Short mmCIF file of C-alpha atoms in Angstrom, two decimals:
data_model
loop_
_atom_site.label_atom_id
_atom_site.label_comp_id
_atom_site.label_asym_id
_atom_site.label_seq_id
_atom_site.Cartn_x
_atom_site.Cartn_y
_atom_site.Cartn_z
CA MET A 1 14.24 13.97 -19.07
CA SER A 2 13.17 17.13 -18.70
CA SER A 3 12.62 19.12 -15.45
CA THR A 4 9.03 20.13 -16.73
CA ASN A 5 7.56 17.16 -18.43
CA PHE A 6 6.45 15.40 -15.37
CA GLY A 7 3.32 16.06 -13.43
CA MET A 8 1.28 14.90 -10.54
CA ILE A 9 -2.69 14.43 -10.41
CA GLY A 10 -3.68 13.59 -6.74
CA LEU A 11 -1.81 15.33 -3.59
CA GLY A 12 -2.71 13.30 -0.67
CA ARG A 13 -0.10 12.06 1.56
CA MET A 14 1.55 9.87 -0.80
CA GLY A 15 0.98 11.93 -4.19
CA ALA A 16 2.39 14.99 -2.18
CA ASN A 17 5.50 13.32 -0.82
CA ILE A 18 6.69 11.75 -4.06
CA VAL A 19 6.62 15.11 -5.92
CA ARG A 20 8.69 16.52 -2.91
CA ARG A 21 11.13 13.36 -3.11
CA LEU A 22 11.48 14.21 -6.63
CA ALA A 23 12.00 17.88 -5.95
CA ASN A 24 14.95 16.77 -3.82
CA HIS A 25 16.57 14.93 -6.84
CA GLN A 26 16.09 18.29 -9.01
CA ILE A 27 12.99 16.88 -10.48
CA THR A 28 10.11 19.73 -10.77
CA SER A 29 6.73 18.73 -10.99
CA ILE A 30 3.66 20.32 -12.30
CA VAL A 31 1.07 19.48 -9.65
CA TYR A 32 -2.91 19.47 -9.77
CA ASP A 33 -5.44 18.51 -7.18
CA VAL A 34 -9.07 19.10 -6.76
CA SER A 35 -8.10 20.78 -3.60
CA PRO A 36 -6.51 24.26 -4.50
CA ASP A 37 -5.10 24.20 -1.24
CA SER A 38 -3.09 21.39 -1.68
CA VAL A 39 -1.70 22.86 -4.65
CA ALA A 40 -1.03 25.82 -3.24
CA ALA A 41 0.96 24.35 -0.73
CA LEU A 42 3.32 22.59 -3.01
CA ALA A 43 3.61 25.51 -5.44
CA ALA A 44 5.02 27.29 -2.15
CA GLU A 45 7.63 24.68 -1.92
CA GLY A 46 8.70 25.04 -5.73
CA SER A 47 6.64 23.06 -7.72
CA ILE A 48 4.26 24.32 -10.49
CA GLY A 49 0.73 24.63 -9.89
CA SER A 50 -2.31 24.45 -12.26
CA THR A 51 -6.08 25.54 -12.06
CA ASP A 52 -7.65 22.63 -14.11
CA LEU A 53 -6.46 19.77 -16.13
CA ALA A 54 -6.19 21.61 -19.28
CA ASP A 55 -4.00 24.40 -17.64
CA PHE A 56 -1.93 21.31 -16.26
CA ALA A 57 -1.32 19.65 -19.40
CA ALA A 58 -0.48 23.16 -21.27
CA LYS A 59 2.18 23.59 -18.44
CA LEU A 60 3.85 19.94 -19.28
CA SER A 61 6.43 19.98 -22.12
CA ALA A 62 6.20 17.00 -24.72
CA PRO A 63 6.47 14.05 -24.08
CA ARG A 64 4.23 14.49 -21.15
CA THR A 65 4.45 11.89 -18.00
CA VAL A 66 1.40 12.24 -15.86
CA TRP A 67 1.30 10.14 -12.50
CA VAL A 68 -2.08 9.64 -11.06
CA MET A 69 -2.29 9.14 -7.64
CA VAL A 70 -5.77 9.16 -6.29
CA PRO A 71 -8.14 7.04 -4.51
CA ALA A 72 -9.07 3.78 -6.14
CA GLY A 73 -12.66 4.53 -6.46
CA VAL A 74 -11.73 7.35 -9.13
CA THR A 75 -8.46 6.31 -10.98
CA ASP A 76 -10.44 5.16 -13.70
CA SER A 77 -12.46 8.26 -14.32
CA THR A 78 -9.50 10.35 -13.68
CA ILE A 79 -7.31 8.42 -16.10
CA ALA A 80 -10.02 8.97 -18.78
CA ALA A 81 -10.18 12.71 -17.93
CA VAL A 82 -6.22 13.48 -17.96
CA ALA A 83 -6.10 11.28 -21.48
CA ALA A 84 -8.58 13.94 -23.05
CA VAL A 85 -6.17 16.48 -22.47
CA LEU A 86 -3.21 14.76 -23.50
CA SER A 87 -1.57 13.60 -26.98
CA PRO A 88 0.05 10.88 -28.71
CA GLY A 89 3.15 9.57 -27.14
CA ASP A 90 2.33 10.77 -23.60
CA THR A 91 2.48 8.45 -20.61
CA ILE A 92 0.14 7.93 -17.89
CA ILE A 93 1.33 6.49 -15.10
CA ASP A 94 -1.15 4.53 -12.51
CA GLY A 95 0.74 4.82 -9.11
CA GLY A 96 -2.47 3.88 -6.52
CA ASN A 97 -3.95 0.56 -5.59
CA SER A 98 -5.41 -0.02 -8.56
CA TYR A 99 -6.87 -4.04 -9.56
CA TYR A 100 -4.32 -5.30 -12.48
CA LYS A 101 -7.32 -6.41 -14.22
CA ASN A 102 -8.65 -2.85 -14.71
CA ASP A 103 -4.85 -2.05 -15.99
CA LEU A 104 -5.55 -4.34 -18.94
CA MET A 105 -8.65 -2.08 -19.59
CA ASN A 106 -6.99 1.43 -18.99
CA ALA A 107 -3.89 0.25 -21.23
CA GLU A 108 -6.26 -0.69 -24.16
CA MET A 109 -8.00 2.50 -24.21
CA LEU A 110 -5.21 4.81 -23.91
CA LYS A 111 -3.50 2.55 -26.46
CA GLY A 112 -6.56 3.75 -28.85
CA LEU A 113 -5.21 7.41 -28.40
CA GLY A 114 -1.53 6.89 -28.71
CA ILE A 115 -1.06 7.50 -25.19
CA ASN A 116 1.24 4.88 -23.28
CA PHE A 117 0.30 3.04 -19.91
CA VAL A 118 2.43 2.37 -16.92
CA ASP A 119 1.52 0.77 -13.46
CA VAL A 120 3.39 1.17 -10.53
CA GLY A 121 2.45 -0.37 -7.16
CA THR A 122 4.07 1.80 -4.60
CA SER A 123 5.12 1.15 -1.08
CA GLY A 124 6.33 3.04 1.39
CA GLY A 125 3.41 5.07 2.89
CA VAL A 126 3.95 8.19 4.73
CA TYR A 127 7.81 7.38 5.27
CA GLY A 128 8.57 7.30 1.61
CA LEU A 129 9.54 10.82 1.39
CA GLU A 130 12.49 9.98 3.74
CA ARG A 131 13.15 6.19 3.05
CA GLY A 132 12.21 6.04 -0.42
CA TYR A 133 9.45 4.16 -1.99
CA SER A 134 9.40 0.38 -3.39
CA LEU A 135 8.08 0.40 -6.84
CA MET A 136 6.79 -2.35 -8.72
CA ILE A 137 6.29 -1.49 -12.42
CA GLY A 138 4.10 -2.89 -15.37
CA GLY A 139 4.14 -1.76 -18.79
CA ASP A 140 6.18 -1.69 -22.04
CA LYS A 141 9.66 -2.26 -21.57
CA SER A 142 11.16 0.82 -23.68
CA VAL A 143 8.54 3.27 -22.06
CA VAL A 144 9.25 1.83 -18.57
CA ALA A 145 12.86 2.50 -19.65
CA SER A 146 12.34 5.85 -20.51
CA LEU A 147 10.98 6.67 -17.12
CA ASP A 148 14.01 5.25 -14.97
CA PRO A 149 15.15 8.97 -13.77
CA ILE A 150 11.85 8.95 -11.94
CA PHE A 151 11.95 5.57 -10.81
CA LYS A 152 15.20 5.69 -9.54
CA ALA A 153 14.92 9.09 -7.76
CA LEU A 154 11.88 7.87 -5.91
CA ALA A 155 13.46 4.34 -5.02
CA PRO A 156 15.72 3.98 -1.60
CA GLY A 157 18.52 3.00 -3.05
CA VAL A 158 20.97 0.10 -2.72
CA GLU A 159 22.24 1.32 0.68
CA ALA A 160 18.68 0.86 2.06
CA ALA A 161 19.47 -2.84 2.71
CA MET A 162 22.67 -5.00 3.16
CA ARG A 163 23.34 -6.87 -0.29
CA THR A 164 21.94 -10.31 -0.15
CA PRO A 165 24.42 -12.80 0.50
CA GLY A 166 25.99 -14.09 -3.15
CA ARG A 167 25.31 -10.87 -4.69
CA SER A 168 28.02 -9.15 -6.56
CA GLY A 169 29.23 -6.53 -8.91
CA GLU A 170 26.81 -4.01 -10.66
CA PRO A 171 23.89 -4.17 -8.30
CA SER A 172 20.50 -5.12 -10.24
CA GLN A 173 17.49 -3.00 -10.59
CA ALA A 174 15.95 -4.54 -8.02
CA GLU A 175 18.64 -3.79 -5.54
CA TYR A 176 18.15 0.23 -5.88
CA GLY A 177 14.56 -0.57 -4.83
CA TYR A 178 12.45 -0.50 -7.89
CA LEU A 179 11.93 -3.48 -10.50
CA HIS A 180 10.16 -3.62 -14.08
CA CYS A 181 7.94 -6.94 -13.14
CA GLY A 182 6.27 -7.45 -16.45
CA PRO A 183 3.90 -6.30 -19.27
CA THR A 184 0.64 -4.36 -18.19
CA GLY A 185 -0.54 -5.06 -15.01
CA ALA A 186 2.20 -7.04 -13.49
CA GLY A 187 3.13 -4.22 -11.51
CA HIS A 188 0.07 -4.17 -9.48
CA PHE A 189 -0.44 -7.61 -9.29
CA VAL A 190 3.12 -8.19 -7.54
CA LYS A 191 1.92 -4.92 -5.33
CA MET A 192 -1.71 -6.68 -4.99
CA ILE A 193 0.26 -9.80 -3.35
CA HIS A 194 2.70 -7.84 -1.49
CA ASN A 195 -0.40 -6.18 0.18
CA GLY A 196 -1.95 -9.74 0.88
CA ILE A 197 1.14 -10.77 2.60
CA GLU A 198 1.32 -7.70 4.78
CA TYR A 199 -2.23 -8.73 6.09
CA GLY A 200 -0.97 -11.62 7.07
CA MET A 201 2.06 -10.46 8.85
CA MET A 202 -0.24 -7.82 10.62
CA ALA A 203 -2.37 -10.25 11.77
CA ALA A 204 0.42 -12.62 13.32
CA PHE A 205 1.65 -9.88 15.23
CA ALA A 206 -1.49 -9.11 16.42
CA GLU A 207 -2.52 -12.42 17.33
CA GLY A 208 0.60 -13.04 19.12
CA LEU A 209 0.35 -9.89 21.09
CA ALA A 210 -3.17 -10.09 22.09
CA ILE A 211 -2.06 -13.81 23.65
CA PHE A 212 0.64 -11.80 25.65
CA GLU A 213 -2.27 -9.14 26.76
CA ALA A 214 -4.35 -12.18 28.13
CA ALA A 215 -1.43 -14.17 29.71
CA ASP A 216 -2.13 -12.41 33.07
CA GLU A 217 -5.45 -14.85 33.18
CA MET A 218 -3.58 -18.06 32.43
CA THR A 219 -2.14 -20.92 34.45
CA PRO A 220 0.35 -20.02 35.55
CA ALA A 221 -0.13 -16.42 34.90
CA TYR A 222 2.20 -13.85 33.48
CA GLU A 223 2.27 -10.03 33.71
CA LEU A 224 4.11 -9.32 30.48
CA ASP A 225 5.54 -6.13 29.84
CA ILE A 226 4.54 -6.27 25.69
CA PRO A 227 6.45 -2.75 24.71
CA GLU A 228 9.34 -4.56 26.01
CA ILE A 229 8.98 -7.61 24.17
CA THR A 230 8.66 -5.92 20.94
CA GLU A 231 11.77 -4.09 21.90
CA VAL A 232 13.83 -6.94 22.50
CA TRP A 233 12.40 -8.89 19.05
CA ARG A 234 13.37 -5.94 17.25
CA ARG A 235 17.18 -6.81 18.10
CA GLY A 236 18.26 -9.89 16.49
CA SER A 237 15.21 -11.88 16.42
CA VAL A 238 13.74 -13.69 13.13
CA VAL A 239 10.71 -11.63 13.14
CA ALA A 240 12.63 -8.04 13.32
CA SER A 241 10.88 -6.11 10.63
CA TRP A 242 9.92 -2.48 9.76
CA LEU A 243 6.45 -3.63 10.49
CA LEU A 244 7.73 -4.72 14.07
CA ASP A 245 9.71 -1.33 14.54
CA LEU A 246 6.19 0.31 13.71
CA THR A 247 4.20 -1.86 16.35
CA ALA A 248 7.06 -1.07 19.12
CA GLN A 249 6.61 2.70 18.29
CA ALA A 250 3.07 2.72 18.58
CA LEU A 251 2.90 0.68 22.01
CA ASN A 252 5.75 2.81 23.32
CA GLU A 253 3.41 5.67 22.50
CA SER A 254 0.31 4.08 24.26
CA SER A 255 0.90 0.48 25.80
CA GLU A 256 -2.75 -0.33 25.55
CA LEU A 257 -3.64 1.50 22.39
CA LYS A 258 -6.92 2.39 23.59
CA GLU A 259 -7.15 5.51 21.42
CA TYR A 260 -7.33 3.05 18.06
CA SER A 261 -10.35 1.28 17.04
CA SER A 262 -11.02 -2.65 17.18
CA GLU A 263 -12.31 -2.38 13.58
CA VAL A 264 -9.99 -2.93 10.93
CA SER A 265 -10.68 -1.91 7.21
CA ASP A 266 -9.53 -3.59 4.02
CA SER A 267 -8.91 -1.48 1.02
CA GLY A 268 -9.05 -4.08 -1.49
CA GLU A 269 -5.78 -5.82 -2.31
CA GLY A 270 -6.15 -8.60 0.25
CA ARG A 271 -9.77 -9.47 -1.32
CA TRP A 272 -7.82 -9.34 -4.88
CA THR A 273 -4.89 -11.67 -3.22
CA VAL A 274 -7.38 -14.27 -1.94
CA GLN A 275 -9.32 -14.11 -5.57
CA ALA A 276 -6.14 -14.67 -7.71
CA ALA A 277 -5.13 -17.59 -5.05
CA ILE A 278 -8.82 -18.96 -5.80
CA GLU A 279 -8.09 -18.52 -9.79
CA ALA A 280 -4.96 -20.08 -9.52
CA GLY A 281 -5.81 -22.85 -7.36
CA ILE A 282 -3.29 -22.29 -4.68
CA PRO A 283 -4.07 -22.43 -0.93
CA ALA A 284 -3.73 -19.22 0.93
CA HIS A 285 -4.57 -20.02 4.41
CA VAL A 286 -2.78 -17.25 6.55
CA LEU A 287 -3.68 -14.54 3.94
CA SER A 288 -7.54 -15.65 3.69
CA ALA A 289 -7.75 -15.82 7.66
CA SER A 290 -6.19 -12.43 7.74
CA LEU A 291 -8.61 -10.96 5.40
CA TYR A 292 -11.38 -12.65 7.31
CA SER A 293 -10.43 -11.26 10.64
CA ARG A 294 -10.67 -7.89 9.41
CA PHE A 295 -14.20 -8.71 8.26
CA ALA A 296 -14.77 -10.32 11.94
CA SER A 297 -13.23 -6.86 13.64
CA ARG A 298 -16.27 -5.03 11.94
CA ASN A 299 -18.85 -7.27 13.49
CA ASN A 300 -19.43 -8.60 10.10
CA ASP A 301 -19.89 -12.15 11.69
CA GLU A 302 -22.22 -10.89 14.42
CA PHE A 303 -25.50 -12.61 12.79
CA ALA A 304 -23.53 -15.68 12.04
CA ASN A 305 -22.63 -15.99 15.86
CA ARG A 306 -26.04 -15.49 16.69
CA VAL A 307 -27.04 -18.27 14.56
CA LEU A 308 -24.35 -20.66 16.43
CA SER A 309 -25.74 -19.52 19.81
CA ALA A 310 -29.42 -20.33 18.75
CA MET A 311 -28.18 -23.88 17.48
CA ARG A 312 -26.38 -24.67 20.46
CA TYR A 313 -29.46 -23.72 22.64
CA LYS A 314 -31.86 -25.58 20.68
CA PHE A 315 -29.69 -28.98 20.52
CA GLY A 316 -28.21 -28.64 23.92
CA GLY A 317 -30.03 -26.20 25.90
CA HIS A 318 -26.88 -23.89 26.14
CA ASN A 319 -28.44 -20.23 26.69
CA GLU A 320 -25.92 -17.70 26.21
CA LYS A 321 -26.48 -14.26 27.57
CA PRO A 322 -26.20 -11.06 25.71
CA LYS A 323 -23.44 -9.08 27.40
CA ALA A 324 -24.76 -6.39 29.61
#
């Protein structure tokens, strides 16, 4: 792969660090963002900046590979705008958290222009530059294979985890930290379920630690050191994980976490996971509950709770007083 036929559209935390990780593997990127300052910052580090999409495309050598890493709300329009300056044989990668059914429409639109489409579910967050990114890939087999140098450079590598007992010989693609999951949409489908599971894991830790926080009001009462509990769990326990590592880090920095909001947003993947479970007829109790708990954190259940309070008063005279 030529060092100048890869470009990145969108230079937020993920996009910029993907460019930097590729640069660490001697892959230079042409970069563009609606923020000239973001472009200038990466150009100062050795990437090749561009002033607009036409300039971006002109600086890429054919066949061009363009990774789009923008917010979900503007992904489809960005893909259409990028396609307008590309040529048959070029490839667009959607590396954001897009809905897998949108991938099918984008791939069909691009097919009419002779442009390849690859969807890449990308996990690693702000730590990806150092740790590498877990990549879940969908698209045509031959097109995905041609991009292997990009994916291998971004992935964590075999050394990132101990080999699963029973595996031997040449490591599989997945053991490097990236996987061609199937045709168009398969990458984002796998990433969607990954994020749904993430919701459930986060909720389980949060609920368990909240019980510890309230234990001093129970009988018998316990004054528990929650940061130290997360530390001991990190060492040899069944629930040890990177997610627990990050939780322990946050608690070490602030044991009561009062600088954080109690309102938790959801970015779409949890909803799509629950929708997929409904379509498949698969019970997803934990994943659904974790999504609904995020809705509740934003007081979206306030009216429902007032209805409950009203019903209790009407049938039993239970008059709950508003909090002062």
